[in-house]
Amino acid sequence: MFFERVFSEGLAHYSYVFGDNGEAVVIDPRRDVSVYLDICMERDAHIKYVLETHRNEDYVVGSREILDRTDPVVCHADSQFNYRYGEGVLEGDEFNVGGFSIKAIKTPGHTPGSVSYLLHDRDGEPWCIFTGDALFADEVGRTDLLGDEMIEEMTGVLYESIFNKILPLGDEVIVFPAHGAGSPCGASISDRNWTTIGIERKKNPFLQVDGKESFIDKAGRKLEIPPYFRKMEELNLYPPVLKRIPTPTPLKPSEFIERTDGSQILDTRTELEYGSAHIKGSISIMSKNISKFAGWFLSYEKPILVVGEDIKKTVQKLVRMGFDNVHGYLAGGLLGWHTNGLPTYKINTLTVHELCQRLDQGEVNHILDVRSQGELEKNGVIEGSIHIHLTQLPEKMDSLPRDGELFIFCGSGIRSMTAASILSKNGFDEINVVLGGLAGWNSKTTDIIN
């Protein structure tokens, strides 16, 4: 018997491979599926089943990719949607893998047809449950994806799924969710890699309720919905098959310039590197933040050109989100660009100390804080600052003042540089990024945070 959890960085996505006696099942696979094939090959196991817990919104599922390379039975939840591959799952369906059995349990709420899969041990006792987006560590699935008017109803359905189907399985049953900390599929998922029903019954704040109405009041929240979610919902009814991760074309500076018209330039270098020198019109999204923000700021309709170091990793992250439109990257990076005598642009930066000095001297007119509402409520606000969450900046930037310098603030300076790149692309000139962000404020023990 073998079991492996596969973690997809950035998406905070967990998928799972379980096998016994030459047979295996893959649960909620990502799009680049070689990892599952390699795991099973090393164990001399054939992938018998691919099971999906729900129609995913945050990444392209890899079920058809596996189906293209081998011959598993693919089963998807949410069969009320118009899937064009695989088979729908029914309540009580059983899947035998070696000497173990897996039972499908309908647990709707996050989506109308979400399914959890209960794995029994050789003695037929419940061992672990794959809950998809129904139950996380210290969180429950979001219920707002069908629209505001459905939140109360779907939250009530989720309550029934968790309290009447999952929790009665027993405190000792291990819970393997589809996401960990940082996923947009839950507002405050804990960083525990795995949990148990008992731990969640005791610690999960959303389970500390008096009843269904109390649960609805607490869990029925409207969260930010990244625009790319709708694209994922569409693609995951019939995910396109890649066969392999695309290899973008290395472009000389002259070739890069020829392709910029009609393209979007993604710069994945650090905020300091981008601030020092960048290509005009490029968007700054550091490599580690691609999965968080590419879906907010990049288009599926325009070619993507990349400036950065680890191109393979960048493409991999983008492909998982359905961005198959990476057409090339700048060979040699900015060094080659500079040696060809081509122009670059800068974003002004300053430290917290420098900003405090300018505040004391009355030289700061406008501070733009791009942290989330949750961060503001937890850590405080800067007196007199303008708050627009980074993800809302494109639609709200017209409300920003243009009479004087704009100082951009976040938790560390990284998101501030992303904001600065968006504003610069849209004609804002007097932009300053505060390096260090909230961490810098705290280290200075300044009293401007209220």
Tab-separated table of C-alpha atoms in Angstrom:
chain	number	residue	atom	x	y	z
A	1	MET	CA	0.000	0.000	0.000
A	2	PHE	CA	1.209	3.538	-0.721
A	3	PHE	CA	-0.144	7.036	-0.268
A	4	GLU	CA	1.232	10.383	-1.414
A	5	ARG	CA	-0.011	13.937	-1.180
A	6	VAL	CA	1.013	16.209	-4.071
A	7	PHE	CA	1.246	19.904	-3.233
A	8	SER	CA	0.933	22.590	-5.918
A	9	GLU	CA	2.695	25.715	-4.713
A	10	GLY	CA	0.904	29.018	-5.141
A	11	LEU	CA	-2.494	27.440	-5.682
A	12	ALA	CA	-2.149	25.783	-2.262
A	13	HIS	CA	-3.751	22.776	-3.928
A	14	TYR	CA	-3.559	19.236	-2.585
A	15	SER	CA	-4.098	16.190	-4.755
A	16	TYR	CA	-3.647	12.602	-3.671
A	17	VAL	CA	-2.446	9.246	-4.953
A	18	PHE	CA	-3.418	6.066	-3.157
A	19	GLY	CA	-2.520	2.568	-4.297
A	20	ASP	CA	-2.488	-1.061	-3.275
A	21	ASN	CA	-1.659	-4.348	-4.953
A	22	GLY	CA	-0.873	-2.862	-8.365
A	23	GLU	CA	-3.871	-0.523	-8.515
A	24	ALA	CA	-4.088	3.205	-7.801
A	25	VAL	CA	-6.514	6.102	-7.596
A	26	VAL	CA	-5.724	9.779	-8.169
A	27	ILE	CA	-7.960	12.366	-6.500
A	28	ASP	CA	-8.318	15.933	-7.838
A	29	PRO	CA	-5.247	15.915	-10.126
A	30	ARG	CA	-3.641	19.095	-11.380
A	31	ARG	CA	-2.995	19.644	-15.070
A	32	ASP	CA	0.688	18.708	-15.236
A	33	VAL	CA	0.149	15.043	-14.442
A	34	SER	CA	3.587	13.478	-14.856
A	35	VAL	CA	4.001	13.482	-11.063
A	36	TYR	CA	1.104	11.013	-10.674
A	37	LEU	CA	2.304	8.813	-13.521
A	38	ASP	CA	5.807	8.722	-12.054
A	39	ILE	CA	4.555	7.843	-8.565
A	40	CYS	CA	2.509	4.964	-9.913
A	41	MET	CA	5.267	3.755	-12.235
A	42	GLU	CA	7.711	3.602	-9.343
A	43	ARG	CA	5.187	1.453	-7.457
A	44	ASP	CA	4.291	-0.727	-10.458
A	45	ALA	CA	0.710	0.437	-10.107
A	46	HIS	CA	-1.894	1.066	-12.760
A	47	ILE	CA	-4.135	4.122	-12.345
A	48	LYS	CA	-7.535	2.482	-12.095
A	49	TYR	CA	-9.583	5.551	-11.117
A	50	VAL	CA	-9.393	9.323	-11.271
A	51	LEU	CA	-11.892	10.901	-8.871
A	52	GLU	CA	-12.905	14.556	-8.744
A	53	THR	CA	-14.539	16.033	-5.646
A	54	HIS	CA	-16.171	18.975	-7.471
A	55	ARG	CA	-15.944	21.180	-10.505
A	56	ASN	CA	-12.821	23.148	-9.697
A	57	GLU	CA	-12.704	26.918	-10.027
A	58	ASP	CA	-9.069	27.743	-9.308
A	59	TYR	CA	-7.082	25.403	-11.557
A	60	VAL	CA	-7.475	23.248	-14.653
A	61	VAL	CA	-8.091	19.682	-13.531
A	62	GLY	CA	-5.810	16.996	-14.991
A	63	SER	CA	-8.313	14.161	-15.405
A	64	ARG	CA	-8.431	14.254	-19.192
A	65	GLU	CA	-4.656	14.599	-19.259
A	66	ILE	CA	-4.317	11.299	-17.382
A	67	LEU	CA	-7.026	9.753	-19.546
A	68	ASP	CA	-5.023	10.714	-22.633
A	69	ARG	CA	-1.984	8.799	-21.368
A	70	THR	CA	-3.532	5.746	-19.749
A	71	ASP	CA	-6.970	4.179	-19.315
A	72	PRO	CA	-8.510	4.943	-15.920
A	73	VAL	CA	-12.190	5.326	-15.154
A	74	VAL	CA	-12.695	9.063	-14.641
A	75	CYS	CA	-15.486	10.078	-12.298
A	76	HIS	CA	-16.536	13.667	-11.707
A	77	ALA	CA	-18.865	15.301	-9.224
A	78	ASP	CA	-21.364	18.041	-10.070
A	79	SER	CA	-22.862	15.870	-12.795
A	80	GLN	CA	-25.646	18.442	-13.205
A	81	PHE	CA	-23.138	20.477	-15.212
A	82	ASN	CA	-22.577	19.713	-18.869
A	83	TYR	CA	-19.421	17.586	-18.627
A	84	ARG	CA	-18.141	16.128	-21.871
A	85	TYR	CA	-15.863	13.472	-20.392
A	86	GLY	CA	-15.909	10.840	-17.672
A	87	GLU	CA	-18.816	9.560	-15.615
A	88	GLY	CA	-20.942	11.164	-12.933
A	89	VAL	CA	-20.704	9.935	-9.342
A	90	LEU	CA	-23.730	8.753	-7.406
A	91	GLU	CA	-24.223	8.617	-3.641
A	92	GLY	CA	-22.822	5.339	-2.344
A	93	ASP	CA	-20.751	4.456	-5.418
A	94	GLU	CA	-17.821	2.254	-4.398
A	95	PHE	CA	-14.375	2.017	-5.932
A	96	ASN	CA	-12.120	-0.911	-5.056
A	97	VAL	CA	-8.375	-0.289	-5.123
A	98	GLY	CA	-6.411	-3.405	-4.213
A	99	GLY	CA	-7.714	-4.553	-0.849
A	100	PHE	CA	-9.265	-1.180	-0.005
A	101	SER	CA	-12.594	0.384	-0.886
A	102	ILE	CA	-13.595	4.019	-1.432
A	103	LYS	CA	-17.174	5.192	-1.018
A	104	ALA	CA	-18.659	8.329	-2.577
A	105	ILE	CA	-20.562	10.579	-0.183
A	106	LYS	CA	-22.489	13.520	-1.603
A	107	THR	CA	-21.431	16.626	0.340
A	108	PRO	CA	-22.888	19.602	-1.578
A	109	GLY	CA	-22.631	23.182	-0.451
A	110	HIS	CA	-19.446	24.530	-1.972
A	111	THR	CA	-20.881	23.417	-5.302
A	112	PRO	CA	-24.290	21.807	-5.856
A	113	GLY	CA	-22.899	18.332	-6.430
A	114	SER	CA	-19.675	18.187	-4.416
A	115	VAL	CA	-18.584	14.700	-3.388
A	116	SER	CA	-16.295	13.484	-0.606
A	117	TYR	CA	-14.578	10.117	-0.863
A	118	LEU	CA	-14.311	7.916	2.220
A	119	LEU	CA	-11.439	5.434	2.185
A	120	HIS	CA	-11.964	2.291	4.259
A	121	ASP	CA	-9.117	0.147	5.564
A	122	ARG	CA	-8.785	-3.565	4.882
A	123	ASP	CA	-11.188	-4.327	7.723
A	124	GLY	CA	-13.829	-2.058	6.240
A	125	GLU	CA	-13.432	0.663	8.877
A	126	PRO	CA	-13.407	4.364	7.879
A	127	TRP	CA	-9.795	5.498	7.670
A	128	CYS	CA	-9.694	8.864	5.891
A	129	ILE	CA	-11.933	11.131	3.866
A	130	PHE	CA	-11.062	13.349	0.910
A	131	THR	CA	-13.349	16.325	1.436
A	132	GLY	CA	-12.470	18.479	-1.563
A	133	ASP	CA	-13.633	22.018	-0.789
A	134	ALA	CA	-16.304	21.040	1.740
A	135	LEU	CA	-14.143	20.986	4.883
A	136	PHE	CA	-10.657	22.393	5.411
A	137	ALA	CA	-8.355	22.784	8.388
A	138	ASP	CA	-10.028	25.514	10.485
A	139	GLU	CA	-12.286	26.482	7.563
A	140	VAL	CA	-15.242	25.362	5.479
A	141	GLY	CA	-15.883	25.710	1.771
A	142	ARG	CA	-16.995	29.019	0.350
A	143	THR	CA	-20.646	29.062	-0.712
A	144	ASP	CA	-20.828	32.249	-2.760
A	145	LEU	CA	-19.847	30.999	-6.208
A	146	LEU	CA	-23.431	30.654	-7.471
A	147	GLY	CA	-24.180	34.293	-6.691
A	148	ASP	CA	-25.240	36.382	-3.707
A	149	GLU	CA	-28.832	35.214	-3.879
A	150	MET	CA	-27.748	31.579	-3.350
A	151	ILE	CA	-25.337	32.054	-0.429
A	152	GLU	CA	-27.849	31.364	2.345
A	153	GLU	CA	-29.270	28.285	0.636
A	154	MET	CA	-25.878	26.789	-0.265
A	155	THR	CA	-24.494	27.486	3.229
A	156	GLY	CA	-27.447	25.622	4.706
A	157	VAL	CA	-26.754	22.717	2.353
A	158	LEU	CA	-23.094	22.740	3.409
A	159	TYR	CA	-24.168	22.594	7.056
A	160	GLU	CA	-26.138	19.414	6.366
A	161	SER	CA	-23.158	17.896	4.535
A	162	ILE	CA	-20.671	18.603	7.303
A	163	PHE	CA	-22.786	17.980	10.392
A	164	ASN	CA	-24.909	15.104	9.105
A	165	LYS	CA	-22.496	13.271	6.806
A	166	ILE	CA	-18.858	14.064	7.611
A	167	LEU	CA	-18.715	14.599	11.380
A	168	PRO	CA	-20.667	11.402	12.269
A	169	LEU	CA	-17.933	9.301	10.618
A	170	GLY	CA	-15.866	9.524	13.817
A	171	ASP	CA	-13.207	11.740	15.366
A	172	GLU	CA	-10.400	9.375	14.405
A	173	VAL	CA	-11.036	9.686	10.649
A	174	ILE	CA	-8.284	11.651	8.889
A	175	VAL	CA	-9.391	14.572	6.722
A	176	PHE	CA	-7.564	15.316	3.481
A	177	PRO	CA	-8.920	18.540	1.900
A	178	ALA	CA	-8.198	19.870	-1.578
A	179	HIS	CA	-6.527	23.065	-0.355
A	180	GLY	CA	-4.254	24.484	2.315
A	181	ALA	CA	-3.377	27.932	3.620
A	182	GLY	CA	-3.379	30.689	1.014
A	183	SER	CA	-6.019	29.246	-1.292
A	184	PRO	CA	-8.759	31.583	-2.542
A	185	CYS	CA	-11.195	28.740	-1.903
A	186	GLY	CA	-11.251	29.586	1.824
A	187	ALA	CA	-10.661	32.842	3.687
A	188	SER	CA	-8.583	31.507	6.587
A	189	ILE	CA	-7.453	27.937	5.959
A	190	SER	CA	-4.894	26.742	8.490
A	191	ASP	CA	-1.434	25.595	7.409
A	192	ARG	CA	-1.958	22.073	8.767
A	193	ASN	CA	-1.216	19.638	5.926
A	194	TRP	CA	-3.788	17.214	7.241
A	195	THR	CA	-6.295	17.133	10.023
A	196	THR	CA	-8.924	14.844	11.556
A	197	ILE	CA	-12.627	15.066	12.151
A	198	GLY	CA	-11.879	15.254	15.875
A	199	ILE	CA	-9.469	18.161	15.475
A	200	GLU	CA	-11.948	20.053	13.339
A	201	ARG	CA	-14.821	19.349	15.698
A	202	LYS	CA	-12.737	20.878	18.485
A	203	LYS	CA	-10.803	23.669	16.743
A	204	ASN	CA	-12.586	24.713	13.565
A	205	PRO	CA	-14.306	28.037	14.409
A	206	PHE	CA	-17.072	27.390	11.884
A	207	LEU	CA	-18.066	24.205	13.670
A	208	GLN	CA	-18.443	25.965	17.035
A	209	VAL	CA	-22.053	26.912	16.333
A	210	ASP	CA	-25.402	26.295	17.994
A	211	GLY	CA	-27.176	25.071	14.875
A	212	LYS	CA	-27.893	25.580	11.210
A	213	GLU	CA	-28.903	29.230	11.422
A	214	SER	CA	-25.829	30.084	13.436
A	215	PHE	CA	-23.666	28.273	10.878
A	216	ILE	CA	-25.294	30.188	8.025
A	217	ASP	CA	-24.668	33.492	9.800
A	218	LYS	CA	-21.002	32.619	10.325
A	219	ALA	CA	-20.070	30.746	7.142
A	220	GLY	CA	-22.334	32.454	4.623
A	221	ARG	CA	-19.801	35.016	3.509
A	222	LYS	CA	-19.184	36.787	0.243
A	223	LEU	CA	-15.498	36.543	-0.645
A	224	GLU	CA	-13.544	37.975	-3.549
A	225	ILE	CA	-14.011	35.914	-6.708
A	226	PRO	CA	-10.981	36.116	-9.005
A	227	PRO	CA	-12.156	36.726	-12.599
A	228	TYR	CA	-10.305	33.657	-13.855
A	229	PHE	CA	-12.601	31.396	-11.800
A	230	ARG	CA	-15.251	31.668	-14.524
A	231	LYS	CA	-12.707	30.569	-17.114
A	232	MET	CA	-11.789	27.555	-14.985
A	233	GLU	CA	-15.442	26.588	-14.573
A	234	GLU	CA	-15.775	26.629	-18.349
A	235	LEU	CA	-12.553	24.755	-19.098
A	236	ASN	CA	-13.132	22.067	-16.492
A	237	LEU	CA	-16.217	20.774	-18.269
A	238	TYR	CA	-13.839	19.553	-20.977
A	239	PRO	CA	-10.236	20.430	-20.068
A	240	PRO	CA	-7.905	20.805	-23.050
A	241	VAL	CA	-5.177	18.164	-23.239
A	242	LEU	CA	-1.616	19.503	-23.172
A	243	LYS	CA	0.382	16.269	-23.475
A	244	ARG	CA	3.372	18.259	-22.186
A	245	ILE	CA	4.139	21.635	-20.634
A	246	PRO	CA	4.606	24.136	-23.494
A	247	THR	CA	8.078	25.503	-24.155
A	248	PRO	CA	7.956	29.213	-24.987
A	249	THR	CA	10.317	30.702	-27.546
A	250	PRO	CA	13.494	32.430	-26.304
A	251	LEU	CA	13.456	35.864	-27.907
A	252	LYS	CA	16.332	38.190	-28.625
A	253	PRO	CA	15.604	41.796	-27.592
A	254	SER	CA	14.798	42.772	-31.180
A	255	GLU	CA	12.433	39.810	-31.543
A	256	PHE	CA	10.864	40.591	-28.176
A	257	ILE	CA	10.137	44.161	-29.283
A	258	GLU	CA	8.523	42.907	-32.499
A	259	ARG	CA	6.041	40.845	-30.461
A	260	THR	CA	5.130	43.391	-27.813
A	261	ASP	CA	2.362	45.008	-29.850
A	262	GLY	CA	-0.857	43.307	-28.755
A	263	SER	CA	0.914	41.240	-26.086
A	264	GLN	CA	1.096	41.493	-22.309
A	265	ILE	CA	4.514	41.518	-20.640
A	266	LEU	CA	4.827	39.665	-17.346
A	267	ASP	CA	7.893	40.478	-15.224
A	268	THR	CA	8.465	37.868	-12.495
A	269	ARG	CA	11.606	39.336	-10.931
A	270	THR	CA	11.762	40.726	-7.402
A	271	GLU	CA	10.243	44.086	-6.511
A	272	LEU	CA	13.726	45.599	-6.152
A	273	GLU	CA	14.815	44.398	-9.579
A	274	TYR	CA	11.634	45.611	-11.211
A	275	GLY	CA	11.811	48.975	-9.492
A	276	SER	CA	15.385	49.481	-10.637
A	277	ALA	CA	14.732	48.717	-14.299
A	278	HIS	CA	11.805	47.297	-16.260
A	279	ILE	CA	10.353	47.301	-19.749
A	280	LYS	CA	7.659	49.895	-20.281
A	281	GLY	CA	4.135	48.530	-19.917
A	282	SER	CA	5.147	45.332	-18.123
A	283	ILE	CA	3.277	43.991	-15.100
A	284	SER	CA	5.250	43.038	-12.003
A	285	ILE	CA	4.110	39.758	-10.435
A	286	MET	CA	6.882	38.018	-8.558
A	287	SER	CA	7.232	34.319	-9.313
A	288	LYS	CA	5.883	33.231	-5.933
A	289	ASN	CA	2.743	35.356	-6.458
A	290	ILE	CA	1.840	34.220	-9.977
A	291	SER	CA	-0.877	31.826	-8.810
A	292	LYS	CA	-2.369	34.529	-6.572
A	293	PHE	CA	-2.518	37.420	-9.007
A	294	ALA	CA	-2.120	36.267	-12.613
A	295	GLY	CA	-5.817	35.433	-12.694
A	296	TRP	CA	-6.651	39.010	-11.709
A	297	PHE	CA	-4.380	40.909	-14.079
A	298	LEU	CA	-3.588	38.750	-17.113
A	299	SER	CA	-5.844	38.123	-20.102
A	300	TYR	CA	-6.502	34.748	-21.720
A	301	GLU	CA	-7.002	36.512	-25.044
A	302	LYS	CA	-3.578	38.151	-25.502
A	303	PRO	CA	-0.141	36.505	-25.866
A	304	ILE	CA	2.064	36.605	-22.762
A	305	LEU	CA	5.746	37.524	-22.961
A	306	VAL	CA	7.827	36.796	-19.866
A	307	VAL	CA	10.777	38.609	-18.317
A	308	GLY	CA	12.388	36.642	-15.501
A	309	GLU	CA	14.654	33.804	-14.494
A	310	ASP	CA	12.885	30.473	-13.974
A	311	ILE	CA	10.826	30.388	-17.150
A	312	LYS	CA	9.888	26.708	-16.821
A	313	LYS	CA	8.398	27.247	-13.368
A	314	THR	CA	6.571	30.365	-14.525
A	315	VAL	CA	4.999	28.531	-17.469
A	316	GLN	CA	4.059	25.622	-15.225
A	317	LYS	CA	2.189	27.895	-12.823
A	318	LEU	CA	0.419	29.713	-15.639
A	319	VAL	CA	-0.583	26.516	-17.423
A	320	ARG	CA	-2.197	25.177	-14.248
A	321	MET	CA	-4.496	28.207	-14.428
A	322	GLY	CA	-5.260	27.702	-18.110
A	323	PHE	CA	-2.862	30.313	-19.480
A	324	ASP	CA	-1.625	28.415	-22.528
A	325	ASN	CA	-0.800	31.695	-24.279
A	326	VAL	CA	2.846	32.156	-23.175
A	327	HIS	CA	4.453	32.875	-26.536
A	328	GLY	CA	8.007	33.732	-25.541
A	329	TYR	CA	10.476	35.090	-23.019
A	330	LEU	CA	13.320	37.592	-23.061
A	331	ALA	CA	16.496	35.572	-23.619
A	332	GLY	CA	19.320	36.916	-21.504
A	333	GLY	CA	16.931	38.928	-19.374
A	334	LEU	CA	17.394	42.641	-18.736
A	335	LEU	CA	21.170	42.311	-19.123
A	336	GLY	CA	20.747	41.483	-22.798
A	337	TRP	CA	18.184	44.252	-23.108
A	338	HIS	CA	20.636	46.782	-21.651
A	339	THR	CA	23.570	45.626	-23.764
A	340	ASN	CA	21.430	46.296	-26.815
A	341	GLY	CA	21.036	49.886	-25.669
A	342	LEU	CA	17.285	49.610	-25.162
A	343	PRO	CA	15.420	51.867	-22.737
A	344	THR	CA	14.138	50.786	-19.330
A	345	TYR	CA	12.040	52.579	-16.769
A	346	LYS	CA	12.128	52.887	-12.983
A	347	ILE	CA	9.705	52.969	-10.074
A	348	ASN	CA	10.803	55.155	-7.184
A	349	THR	CA	11.262	53.310	-3.913
A	350	LEU	CA	11.861	54.449	-0.355
A	351	THR	CA	12.217	52.824	3.042
A	352	VAL	CA	9.797	53.180	5.920
A	353	HIS	CA	12.348	55.373	7.655
A	354	GLU	CA	12.473	57.711	4.681
A	355	LEU	CA	8.696	57.848	4.460
A	356	CYS	CA	8.432	58.663	8.168
A	357	GLN	CA	10.852	61.541	7.669
A	358	ARG	CA	8.805	62.886	4.785
A	359	LEU	CA	5.601	62.501	6.799
A	360	ASP	CA	7.159	64.490	9.640
A	361	GLN	CA	8.097	67.199	7.165
A	362	GLY	CA	4.607	67.284	5.624
A	363	GLU	CA	5.861	66.119	2.240
A	364	VAL	CA	3.455	63.192	1.757
A	365	ASN	CA	0.082	63.962	0.183
A	366	HIS	CA	-1.350	60.554	-0.686
A	367	ILE	CA	-0.736	57.036	0.652
A	368	LEU	CA	-2.382	54.158	-1.201
A	369	ASP	CA	-2.774	51.029	0.938
A	370	VAL	CA	-3.357	47.921	-1.221
A	371	ARG	CA	-3.735	45.419	1.621
A	372	SER	CA	-6.925	43.382	1.966
A	373	GLN	CA	-9.782	44.350	4.253
A	374	GLY	CA	-8.897	41.450	6.527
A	375	GLU	CA	-5.346	42.742	6.895
A	376	LEU	CA	-6.613	46.197	7.757
A	377	GLU	CA	-8.958	44.838	10.405
A	378	LYS	CA	-6.223	42.676	11.902
A	379	ASN	CA	-3.232	45.022	11.748
A	380	GLY	CA	-4.667	48.515	11.592
A	381	VAL	CA	-4.713	51.310	9.042
A	382	ILE	CA	-2.460	54.222	8.232
A	383	GLU	CA	-4.028	57.538	9.184
A	384	GLY	CA	-5.267	59.401	6.131
A	385	SER	CA	-4.452	56.608	3.689
A	386	ILE	CA	-6.572	55.563	0.716
A	387	HIS	CA	-7.513	51.897	0.752
A	388	ILE	CA	-8.001	49.962	-2.472
A	389	HIS	CA	-7.232	46.252	-2.335
A	390	LEU	CA	-4.708	45.313	-5.014
A	391	THR	CA	-7.182	43.040	-6.797
A	392	GLN	CA	-9.657	45.938	-7.142
A	393	LEU	CA	-7.136	48.445	-8.433
A	394	PRO	CA	-7.867	48.206	-12.189
A	395	GLU	CA	-11.532	49.065	-11.725
A	396	LYS	CA	-11.008	51.741	-9.058
A	397	MET	CA	-7.836	53.510	-10.148
A	398	ASP	CA	-9.787	56.382	-11.697
A	399	SER	CA	-10.739	57.447	-8.180
A	400	LEU	CA	-7.097	58.008	-7.239
A	401	PRO	CA	-5.722	61.564	-7.053
A	402	ARG	CA	-3.208	62.677	-9.620
A	403	ASP	CA	-2.195	65.913	-7.878
A	404	GLY	CA	1.148	64.974	-6.374
A	405	GLU	CA	3.110	61.929	-5.422
A	406	LEU	CA	1.420	58.642	-4.540
A	407	PHE	CA	3.085	56.391	-1.929
A	408	ILE	CA	2.025	52.752	-2.195
A	409	PHE	CA	1.953	50.522	0.878
A	410	CYS	CA	1.272	46.810	1.534
A	411	GLY	CA	2.550	44.126	3.891
A	412	SER	CA	6.104	43.976	2.536
A	413	GLY	CA	6.458	46.025	-0.642
A	414	ILE	CA	5.940	43.151	-3.092
A	415	ARG	CA	2.262	43.784	-3.813
A	416	SER	CA	2.953	47.515	-3.817
A	417	MET	CA	5.259	47.020	-6.790
A	418	THR	CA	2.550	45.079	-8.598
A	419	ALA	CA	0.197	47.983	-7.943
A	420	ALA	CA	2.837	50.456	-9.115
A	421	SER	CA	3.327	48.561	-12.369
A	422	ILE	CA	-0.420	48.641	-13.059
A	423	LEU	CA	-0.675	52.347	-12.279
A	424	SER	CA	2.418	53.180	-14.313
A	425	LYS	CA	0.990	51.296	-17.288
A	426	ASN	CA	-2.123	53.443	-16.979
A	427	GLY	CA	-0.397	56.804	-16.972
A	428	PHE	CA	0.388	57.482	-13.299
A	429	ASP	CA	3.813	59.115	-13.124
A	430	GLU	CA	4.612	60.178	-9.562
A	431	ILE	CA	4.625	56.752	-7.908
A	432	ASN	CA	6.646	55.614	-4.905
A	433	VAL	CA	6.746	52.110	-3.440
A	434	VAL	CA	7.305	51.798	0.304
A	435	LEU	CA	9.784	48.955	0.798
A	436	GLY	CA	9.184	46.807	3.865
A	437	GLY	CA	5.520	47.707	4.182
A	438	LEU	CA	3.772	46.773	7.394
A	439	ALA	CA	6.794	44.831	8.635
A	440	GLY	CA	8.798	48.019	8.340
A	441	TRP	CA	6.218	50.044	10.244
A	442	ASN	CA	6.262	47.525	13.056
A	443	SER	CA	10.029	47.496	13.256
A	444	LYS	CA	10.053	51.293	13.513
A	445	THR	CA	7.407	51.154	16.272
A	446	THR	CA	5.827	54.198	14.680
A	447	ASP	CA	2.443	55.370	15.922
A	448	ILE	CA	0.843	56.136	12.567
A	449	ILE	CA	-0.985	52.785	12.554
A	450	ASN	CA	-4.324	53.125	14.313
